[in-house]
mmCIF file of C-alpha atoms in Angstrom:
data_model
loop_
_atom_site.group_PDB
_atom_site.id
_atom_site.type_symbol
_atom_site.label_atom_id
_atom_site.label_comp_id
_atom_site.label_asym_id
_atom_site.label_seq_id
_atom_site.Cartn_x
_atom_site.Cartn_y
_atom_site.Cartn_z
ATOM 1 C CA UNK A 200 116.380 102.637 106.681
ATOM 2 C CA UNK A 201 118.769 106.260 107.377
ATOM 3 C CA UNK A 202 121.356 103.317 105.628
ATOM 4 C CA UNK A 203 119.375 103.158 103.034
ATOM 5 C CA UNK A 204 117.565 105.677 101.760
ATOM 6 C CA UNK A 205 121.219 106.655 102.167
ATOM 7 C CA UNK A 206 122.613 104.078 99.565
ATOM 8 C CA UNK A 207 119.743 104.839 96.865
ATOM 9 C CA UNK A 208 121.707 108.807 97.190
ATOM 10 C CA UNK A 209 124.310 107.117 96.010
ATOM 11 C CA UNK A 210 123.323 105.367 93.742
ATOM 12 C CA UNK A 211 121.224 107.484 91.944
ATOM 13 C CA UNK A 212 123.189 110.212 92.004
ATOM 14 C CA UNK A 213 126.095 107.552 89.990
ATOM 15 C CA UNK A 214 122.903 107.223 87.471
ATOM 16 C CA UNK A 215 122.665 110.608 87.252
ATOM 17 C CA UNK A 216 126.357 111.650 86.880
ATOM 18 C CA UNK A 217 126.471 109.388 84.267
ATOM 19 C CA UNK A 218 123.647 109.692 82.178
ATOM 20 C CA UNK A 219 125.032 113.339 81.879
ATOM 21 C CA UNK A 220 128.263 111.842 80.754
ATOM 22 C CA UNK A 221 126.231 110.084 78.317
ATOM 23 C CA UNK A 222 123.910 113.092 77.208
ATOM 24 C CA UNK A 223 121.080 111.467 79.251
ATOM 25 C CA UNK A 224 118.028 112.248 80.535
ATOM 26 C CA UNK A 225 116.565 111.113 83.538
ATOM 27 C CA UNK A 226 113.271 109.632 84.914
ATOM 28 C CA UNK A 227 114.014 107.734 88.501
ATOM 29 C CA UNK A 228 110.593 105.641 87.743
ATOM 30 C CA UNK A 229 108.732 103.703 90.272
ATOM 31 C CA UNK A 230 111.107 103.024 93.832
ATOM 32 C CA UNK A 231 110.324 105.582 94.684
ATOM 33 C CA UNK A 232 113.535 107.854 94.633
ATOM 34 C CA UNK A 233 113.072 110.862 96.709
ATOM 35 C CA UNK A 234 114.133 114.286 95.913
ATOM 36 C CA UNK A 235 117.377 115.387 97.570
ATOM 37 C CA UNK A 236 118.054 118.154 95.927
ATOM 38 C CA UNK A 237 120.383 116.547 92.429
ATOM 39 C CA UNK A 238 118.967 118.582 90.087
ATOM 40 C CA UNK A 239 120.665 122.066 91.850
ATOM 41 C CA UNK A 240 123.943 119.892 90.461
ATOM 42 C CA UNK A 241 121.929 117.510 87.199
ATOM 43 C CA UNK A 242 119.404 118.950 85.383
ATOM 44 C CA UNK A 243 119.145 115.862 83.225
ATOM 45 C CA UNK A 244 117.193 114.732 86.733
ATOM 46 C CA UNK A 245 114.378 116.021 84.713
ATOM 47 C CA UNK A 246 111.554 114.419 87.327
ATOM 48 C CA UNK A 247 110.225 111.476 88.901
ATOM 49 C CA UNK A 248 108.158 109.848 90.704
ATOM 50 C CA UNK A 249 107.620 110.531 93.996
ATOM 51 C CA UNK A 250 104.017 110.155 94.258
ATOM 52 C CA UNK A 251 101.392 107.937 93.773
ATOM 53 C CA UNK A 252 101.882 107.302 89.736
ATOM 54 C CA UNK A 253 98.259 107.222 88.546
ATOM 55 C CA UNK A 254 98.320 104.709 85.782
ATOM 56 C CA UNK A 255 98.640 101.825 87.875
ATOM 57 C CA UNK A 256 97.534 103.240 90.453
ATOM 58 C CA UNK A 257 93.601 103.331 90.417
ATOM 59 C CA UNK A 258 92.492 101.993 93.845
ATOM 60 C CA UNK A 259 93.459 104.748 96.150
ATOM 61 C CA UNK A 260 94.649 107.084 92.249
ATOM 62 C CA UNK A 261 91.410 109.168 93.383
ATOM 63 C CA UNK A 262 90.517 112.864 92.631
ATOM 64 C CA UNK A 263 91.395 113.976 95.868
ATOM 65 C CA UNK A 264 94.638 112.159 95.558
ATOM 66 C CA UNK A 265 95.507 114.287 92.878
ATOM 67 C CA UNK A 266 94.703 117.775 94.520
ATOM 68 C CA UNK A 267 96.280 116.676 97.248
ATOM 69 C CA UNK A 268 99.064 115.522 95.596
ATOM 70 C CA UNK A 269 100.329 118.577 93.653
ATOM 71 C CA UNK A 270 99.856 120.868 96.776
ATOM 72 C CA UNK A 271 102.069 118.991 98.679
ATOM 73 C CA UNK A 272 104.419 116.683 97.003
ATOM 74 C CA UNK A 273 105.722 119.699 93.815
ATOM 75 C CA UNK A 274 107.415 121.240 96.908
ATOM 76 C CA UNK A 275 109.806 118.922 96.018
ATOM 77 C CA UNK A 276 110.496 118.783 92.647
ATOM 78 C CA UNK A 277 108.862 117.838 89.381
ATOM 79 C CA UNK A 278 107.084 114.848 89.576
ATOM 80 C CA UNK A 279 105.947 111.992 87.496
ATOM 81 C CA UNK A 280 102.233 111.824 87.483
ATOM 82 C CA UNK A 281 100.978 109.753 84.822
ATOM 83 C CA UNK A 282 98.479 112.274 83.704
ATOM 84 C CA UNK A 283 96.595 111.820 80.601
ATOM 85 C CA UNK A 284 95.359 109.002 80.389
ATOM 86 C CA UNK A 285 92.209 109.525 77.352
ATOM 87 C CA UNK A 286 91.159 106.096 77.818
ATOM 88 C CA UNK A 287 89.546 106.117 81.037
ATOM 89 C CA UNK A 288 87.545 102.371 81.202
ATOM 90 C CA UNK A 289 91.413 100.438 81.069
ATOM 91 C CA UNK A 290 90.930 97.365 83.002
ATOM 92 C CA UNK A 291 87.746 96.430 81.901
ATOM 93 C CA UNK A 292 89.492 96.610 78.458
ATOM 94 C CA UNK A 293 92.919 96.542 77.943
ATOM 95 C CA UNK A 294 94.435 95.868 80.800
ATOM 96 C CA UNK A 295 95.590 93.104 83.250
ATOM 97 C CA UNK A 296 97.301 93.974 85.646
ATOM 98 C CA UNK A 297 94.995 97.024 86.933
ATOM 99 C CA UNK A 298 91.420 95.606 86.949
ATOM 100 C CA UNK A 299 89.475 99.751 87.961
ATOM 101 C CA UNK A 300 89.015 102.430 85.372
ATOM 102 C CA UNK A 301 89.984 105.348 85.333
ATOM 103 C CA UNK A 302 88.787 107.483 88.008
ATOM 104 C CA UNK A 303 88.646 110.703 86.337
ATOM 105 C CA UNK A 304 87.284 112.397 83.131
ATOM 106 C CA UNK A 305 88.943 112.673 79.220
ATOM 107 C CA UNK A 306 88.559 116.031 80.498
ATOM 108 C CA UNK A 307 90.479 116.703 83.992
ATOM 109 C CA UNK A 308 93.764 114.872 82.628
ATOM 110 C CA UNK A 309 94.250 116.358 80.023
ATOM 111 C CA UNK A 310 93.823 119.899 82.412
ATOM 112 C CA UNK A 311 96.199 117.650 84.891
ATOM 113 C CA UNK A 312 99.507 117.003 82.451
ATOM 114 C CA UNK A 313 99.687 121.099 82.384
ATOM 115 C CA UNK A 314 99.056 121.011 86.492
ATOM 116 C CA UNK A 315 101.592 118.658 87.436
ATOM 117 C CA UNK A 316 105.029 120.449 86.758
ATOM 118 C CA UNK A 317 107.435 117.392 85.374
ATOM 119 C CA UNK A 318 111.042 118.311 83.192
ATOM 120 C CA UNK A 319 109.073 115.409 80.827
ATOM 121 C CA UNK A 320 105.291 115.543 80.197
ATOM 122 C CA UNK A 321 104.227 112.069 80.688
ATOM 123 C CA UNK A 322 100.885 110.976 78.277
ATOM 124 C CA UNK A 323 101.148 106.837 78.597
ATOM 125 C CA UNK A 324 97.800 106.255 76.503
ATOM 126 C CA UNK A 325 98.756 104.819 72.397
ATOM 127 C CA UNK A 326 98.330 107.892 69.466
ATOM 128 C CA UNK A 327 94.928 106.392 69.102
ATOM 129 C CA UNK A 328 93.161 107.625 71.551
ATOM 130 C CA UNK A 329 94.210 111.448 72.049
ATOM 131 C CA UNK A 330 93.711 111.347 67.505
ATOM 132 C CA UNK A 331 89.934 111.250 69.050
ATOM 133 C CA UNK A 332 89.939 114.065 71.121
ATOM 134 C CA UNK A 333 91.666 116.759 69.533
ATOM 135 C CA UNK A 334 90.678 119.761 71.428
ATOM 136 C CA UNK A 335 92.473 118.214 73.860
ATOM 137 C CA UNK A 336 95.882 117.212 72.096
ATOM 138 C CA UNK A 337 95.389 120.797 70.728
ATOM 139 C CA UNK A 338 95.514 121.588 74.768
ATOM 140 C CA UNK A 339 98.514 119.334 75.542
ATOM 141 C CA UNK A 340 100.426 119.719 72.138
ATOM 142 C CA UNK A 341 101.055 123.914 72.897
ATOM 143 C CA UNK A 342 102.896 122.693 76.413
ATOM 144 C CA UNK A 343 106.210 124.130 75.347
ATOM 145 C CA UNK A 344 109.198 124.363 78.343
ATOM 146 C CA UNK A 345 111.185 126.646 79.776
ATOM 147 C CA UNK A 346 107.815 127.983 80.591
ATOM 148 C CA UNK A 347 108.116 131.701 81.040
ATOM 149 C CA UNK A 348 105.347 131.861 83.799
ATOM 150 C CA UNK A 349 103.425 129.591 86.022
ATOM 151 C CA UNK A 350 100.992 130.510 88.767
ATOM 152 C CA UNK A 351 98.118 128.890 90.637
ATOM 153 C CA UNK A 352 95.407 131.151 90.425
ATOM 154 C CA UNK A 353 93.084 129.264 92.881
ATOM 155 C CA UNK A 354 93.081 126.861 94.861
ATOM 156 C CA UNK A 355 92.209 124.897 97.920
ATOM 157 C CA UNK A 356 94.424 121.279 99.358
ATOM 158 C CA UNK A 357 92.263 118.446 98.495
ATOM 159 C CA UNK A 358 89.793 120.375 97.542
ATOM 160 C CA UNK A 359 90.565 122.053 93.995
ATOM 161 C CA UNK A 360 93.305 124.108 92.531
ATOM 162 C CA UNK A 361 93.515 126.047 88.912
ATOM 163 C CA UNK A 362 97.113 126.517 87.087
ATOM 164 C CA UNK A 363 97.479 129.193 85.383
ATOM 165 C CA UNK A 364 101.373 128.226 82.579
ATOM 166 C CA UNK A 365 102.941 130.784 80.053
ATOM 167 C CA UNK A 366 104.865 130.256 77.204
ATOM 168 C CA UNK A 367 105.854 131.955 74.316
ATOM 169 C CA UNK A 368 102.978 131.641 72.651
ATOM 170 C CA UNK A 369 99.458 131.681 74.316
ATOM 171 C CA UNK A 370 98.509 131.387 77.833
ATOM 172 C CA UNK A 371 97.206 128.584 79.216
ATOM 173 C CA UNK A 372 94.904 126.814 81.949
ATOM 174 C CA UNK A 373 94.073 123.673 83.720
ATOM 175 C CA UNK A 374 92.083 123.397 86.271
ATOM 176 C CA UNK A 375 90.437 120.134 88.083
ATOM 177 C CA UNK A 376 87.946 119.496 91.321
ATOM 178 C CA UNK A 377 88.482 116.622 93.911
ATOM 179 C CA UNK A 378 84.593 113.990 93.490
ATOM 180 C CA UNK A 379 82.760 117.800 94.567
ATOM 181 C CA UNK A 380 81.820 118.993 90.728
ATOM 182 C CA UNK A 381 81.768 123.015 91.144
ATOM 183 C CA UNK A 382 81.952 125.776 89.514
ATOM 184 C CA UNK A 383 84.913 128.345 88.905
ATOM 185 C CA UNK A 384 85.616 132.147 87.476
ATOM 186 C CA UNK A 385 88.708 132.666 86.429
ATOM 187 C CA UNK A 386 90.402 136.045 85.974
ATOM 188 C CA UNK A 387 91.827 136.712 82.974
ATOM 189 C CA UNK A 388 94.371 140.291 85.341
ATOM 190 C CA UNK A 389 97.954 138.559 83.795
ATOM 191 C CA UNK A 390 97.252 139.052 80.519
ATOM 192 C CA UNK A 391 98.925 141.636 78.838
ATOM 193 C CA UNK A 392 97.171 145.209 78.316
ATOM 194 C CA UNK A 393 94.979 146.014 74.884
ATOM 195 C CA UNK A 394 95.923 143.301 73.341
ATOM 196 C CA UNK A 395 92.810 140.768 72.419
ATOM 197 C CA UNK A 396 92.911 136.974 72.108
ATOM 198 C CA UNK A 397 91.420 133.735 71.745
ATOM 199 C CA UNK A 398 90.759 131.535 74.069
ATOM 200 C CA UNK A 399 89.708 127.747 73.302
ATOM 201 C CA UNK A 400 87.935 126.714 76.813
ATOM 202 C CA UNK A 401 87.100 122.467 77.664
ATOM 203 C CA UNK A 402 85.043 121.905 80.297
ATOM 204 C CA UNK A 403 83.340 118.307 81.045
ATOM 205 C CA UNK A 404 80.222 117.811 79.565
ATOM 206 C CA UNK A 405 76.802 117.767 80.879
ATOM 207 C CA UNK A 406 76.269 114.996 82.512
ATOM 208 C CA UNK A 407 79.713 114.195 82.788
ATOM 209 C CA UNK A 408 80.663 112.107 86.090
ATOM 210 C CA UNK A 409 83.996 110.442 87.216
ATOM 211 C CA UNK A 410 83.004 107.162 88.030
ATOM 212 C CA UNK A 411 79.968 106.798 84.898
ATOM 213 C CA UNK A 412 80.404 108.694 82.197
ATOM 214 C CA UNK A 413 84.013 109.602 82.199
ATOM 215 C CA UNK A 414 84.629 111.094 77.732
ATOM 216 C CA UNK A 415 82.347 113.082 77.502
ATOM 217 C CA UNK A 416 83.325 116.839 76.765
ATOM 218 C CA UNK A 417 82.090 120.172 75.631
ATOM 219 C CA UNK A 418 84.221 123.486 73.991
ATOM 220 C CA UNK A 419 83.246 126.795 72.443
ATOM 221 C CA UNK A 420 86.396 130.106 71.613
ATOM 222 C CA UNK A 421 85.477 133.145 72.536
ATOM 223 C CA UNK A 422 87.526 136.340 71.994
ATOM 224 C CA UNK A 423 88.984 137.387 75.413
ATOM 225 C CA UNK A 424 91.175 140.664 76.430
ATOM 226 C CA UNK A 425 92.661 141.694 80.204
ATOM 227 C CA UNK A 426 90.505 141.600 83.308
ATOM 228 C CA UNK A 427 87.646 138.810 81.731
ATOM 229 C CA UNK A 428 86.396 136.081 82.829
ATOM 230 C CA UNK A 429 86.292 132.269 81.997
ATOM 231 C CA UNK A 430 83.452 130.829 83.769
ATOM 232 C CA UNK A 431 83.693 126.734 83.501
ATOM 233 C CA UNK A 432 81.703 124.333 85.159
ATOM 234 C CA UNK A 433 83.990 120.821 86.313
ATOM 235 C CA UNK A 434 81.757 117.705 87.435
ATOM 236 C CA UNK A 435 82.055 115.651 89.807
ATOM 237 C CA UNK A 436 86.266 114.788 90.374
ATOM 238 C CA UNK A 437 86.592 116.518 86.509
ATOM 239 C CA UNK A 438 88.404 119.307 85.489
ATOM 240 C CA UNK A 439 88.930 122.685 82.699
ATOM 241 C CA UNK A 440 91.318 123.000 79.641
ATOM 242 C CA UNK A 441 91.751 126.149 78.193
ATOM 243 C CA UNK A 442 93.349 127.820 75.462
ATOM 244 C CA UNK A 443 94.588 131.764 75.807
ATOM 245 C CA UNK A 444 96.593 132.494 72.001
#
């Protein structure tokens, strides 16, 4: 086992160094190639699938898996988890190699693209599916790295997580839950004092469920300021997305 890990270390280091010399980024996908600190030397190594990626792991990648992995796996650095799938039917419609639908909601999928820290956000679906949900597409397209600030606002391993990331232009909040539906109150104490903002709030729709009603959502906009509270409802296996500008 030690010899295998050492060989992986040598190969990954060689690949990363050669890519750096040729001005290429690296995403170590599948394997997996474990984290071993090389990103401190080679920043072109953007991310890696040091997790169970949900693109082809529907049989085990359930909501609880996600809200566990983001607390545990990301301790070692950025991960590529293939979040942001908007065609959640998958097996019955578009894939022959994965015969199960995606156990998530479309709102949770968008939120996960923000929650998961990765040097490159890999969204795996075709453009037509993102165009079906313009509010969620706006949320995803507003994510601009490097982040000014990243803060876990609330959460519990295996239960739920609420993440805030700030760009030069906006604040973005993503929330996701396990198989249990829940209501969350999110305090906006991180906003600047004396300024007014507009919040786009996207939630799972009434009756949404990660197994039976994945694509239902609702959205609204409202003015907000520092220390206001936004209440969101997350369906079973669902999530919420908030864009504050």
